[in-house]
């Protein structure tokens, strides 16, 4: 019996549509009807798991999924033992530090000793360390942008795509600390048979991309 390659994609969010299209454009058929958590392809040895993006690196590390698609931000922050299979070029965004618009800013050293709220303590911690700055990192899981206005922090570090959310919360972007796009990650201990299925998918992705250019 052939094994199916198990592919983890975001259930609903900014990665979902492009992730599903990537496989559909490769001619892999599956039904991702609303509310489904799992789907098996009707014409290719693959099955899809629809998950929250934050859970994907852990599932791939454990081999519950063989490959997955997440933002590089989530991949790096998760710090899991997975292989980086392929950069995918969509869901581009950046991770930036922002401060209240009326505050002066002369450089990263201005953040010395300050409180910074973020959902990315690892990426932010590395950046501050590389720049020789010590700040207090407050990890919060959402609505990071309101932290300064409620007195929780002096600054925030969050995902920015257009800057609209920062502006409407009275913040200005002062440092870009990380640039991200979608990445395919893989389990380092995949069976040879599954590696072979993955190779076929990568071959098809390359063909689709060549046809587009
Ligand atoms: P989930 O419910 O799966 O946990 P989420 O709310 O954490 O979803 P999304 O907002 O859907 O995640 O973003 C998924 C990924 O898309 C981000 O981790 C990031 O890599 C990328 N992304 C691209 N543009 C943006 C943006 N404007 N805001 C947030 N993330 C973005
Ligand atoms: Zn998430």
Coordinates of N, CA, C and O in Angstrom, one line a residue, residues 15 70-76 87 89-95 120 123 159-160 176-183:
X15 N -2.5 32.7 4.9 CA -1.7 31.8 4.2 C -2.6 30.8 3.4 O -2.1 30.2 2.4
X70 N 4.0 27.6 6.4 CA 3.9 28.6 7.5 C 4.7 29.9 7.0 O 5.5 29.8 6.1
X71 N 4.5 31.0 7.7 CA 5.3 32.1 7.5 C 6.7 31.9 8.1 O 6.8 31.1 9.1
X72 N 7.7 32.5 7.5 CA 9.1 32.3 8.1 C 9.1 32.8 9.6 O 9.8 32.3 10.4
X73 N 8.2 33.8 9.8 CA 8.1 34.4 11.2 C 7.7 33.3 12.2 O 8.3 33.1 13.3
X74 N 6.7 32.5 11.8 CA 6.2 31.4 12.7 C 7.2 30.3 12.8 O 7.5 29.8 13.9
X75 N 7.9 30.0 11.6 CA 8.9 28.9 11.6 C 10.1 29.3 12.5 O 10.4 28.5 13.4
X76 N 10.6 30.5 12.4 CA 11.8 30.9 13.2 C 11.4 31.0 14.7 O 12.1 30.5 15.6
X87 N 11.2 28.2 -0.2 CA 10.6 29.5 0.0 C 9.5 29.6 -1.1 O 9.7 29.3 -2.3
X89 N 7.3 32.6 -1.7 CA 7.1 33.9 -2.3 C 5.8 34.6 -2.0 O 5.6 35.8 -2.4
X90 N 4.9 34.0 -1.3 CA 3.6 34.7 -1.0 C 3.5 35.0 0.5 O 4.4 34.6 1.3
X91 N 2.5 35.7 0.9 CA 2.3 36.1 2.3 C 3.5 36.9 2.9 O 4.0 36.6 4.0
X92 N 4.0 37.8 2.1 CA 5.1 38.6 2.5 C 4.7 39.6 3.5 O 3.7 40.3 3.4
X93 N 5.5 39.8 4.6 CA 5.2 40.8 5.6 C 6.6 41.0 6.3 O 7.6 40.4 6.0
X94 N 6.6 42.0 7.2 CA 7.8 42.2 8.0 C 7.4 42.3 9.5 O 6.3 42.6 9.8
X95 N 8.4 42.1 10.3 CA 8.2 42.2 11.8 C 9.0 43.5 12.2 O 10.2 43.6 11.9
X120 N 6.4 37.7 19.5 CA 7.6 37.1 18.9 C 8.8 37.3 19.8 O 9.8 37.9 19.4
X123 N 12.4 36.0 18.2 CA 13.0 36.8 17.1 C 13.4 38.2 17.7 O 14.5 38.7 17.4
X159 N 3.9 42.1 13.4 CA 3.8 42.0 11.9 C 3.2 43.2 11.3 O 2.2 43.7 11.8
X160 N 3.8 43.7 10.3 CA 3.3 44.9 9.6 C 3.2 44.5 8.1 O 4.1 43.9 7.5
X176 N 12.7 47.7 11.2 CA 12.3 46.5 10.7 C 13.3 45.4 11.2 O 14.5 45.5 11.0
X177 N 12.8 44.4 11.9 CA 13.7 43.4 12.4 C 13.8 42.1 11.7 O 14.7 41.3 11.9
X178 N 12.8 41.8 10.9 CA 12.7 40.5 10.2 C 11.8 40.6 9.0 O 10.7 41.2 9.1
X179 N 12.2 40.1 7.8 CA 11.3 40.0 6.7 C 10.9 38.6 6.4 O 11.7 37.7 6.5
X180 N 9.6 38.4 6.1 CA 9.1 37.0 6.1 C 8.3 36.8 4.8 O 7.7 37.7 4.2
X181 N 8.3 35.5 4.4 CA 7.4 35.1 3.3 C 7.0 33.6 3.7 O 7.6 33.0 4.6
X182 N 6.1 33.0 2.9 CA 5.7 31.7 3.2 C 6.8 30.7 2.9 O 7.6 30.9 1.9
X183 N 7.0 29.7 3.7 CA 8.0 28.6 3.5 C 7.4 27.3 3.7 O 6.5 27.1 4.6

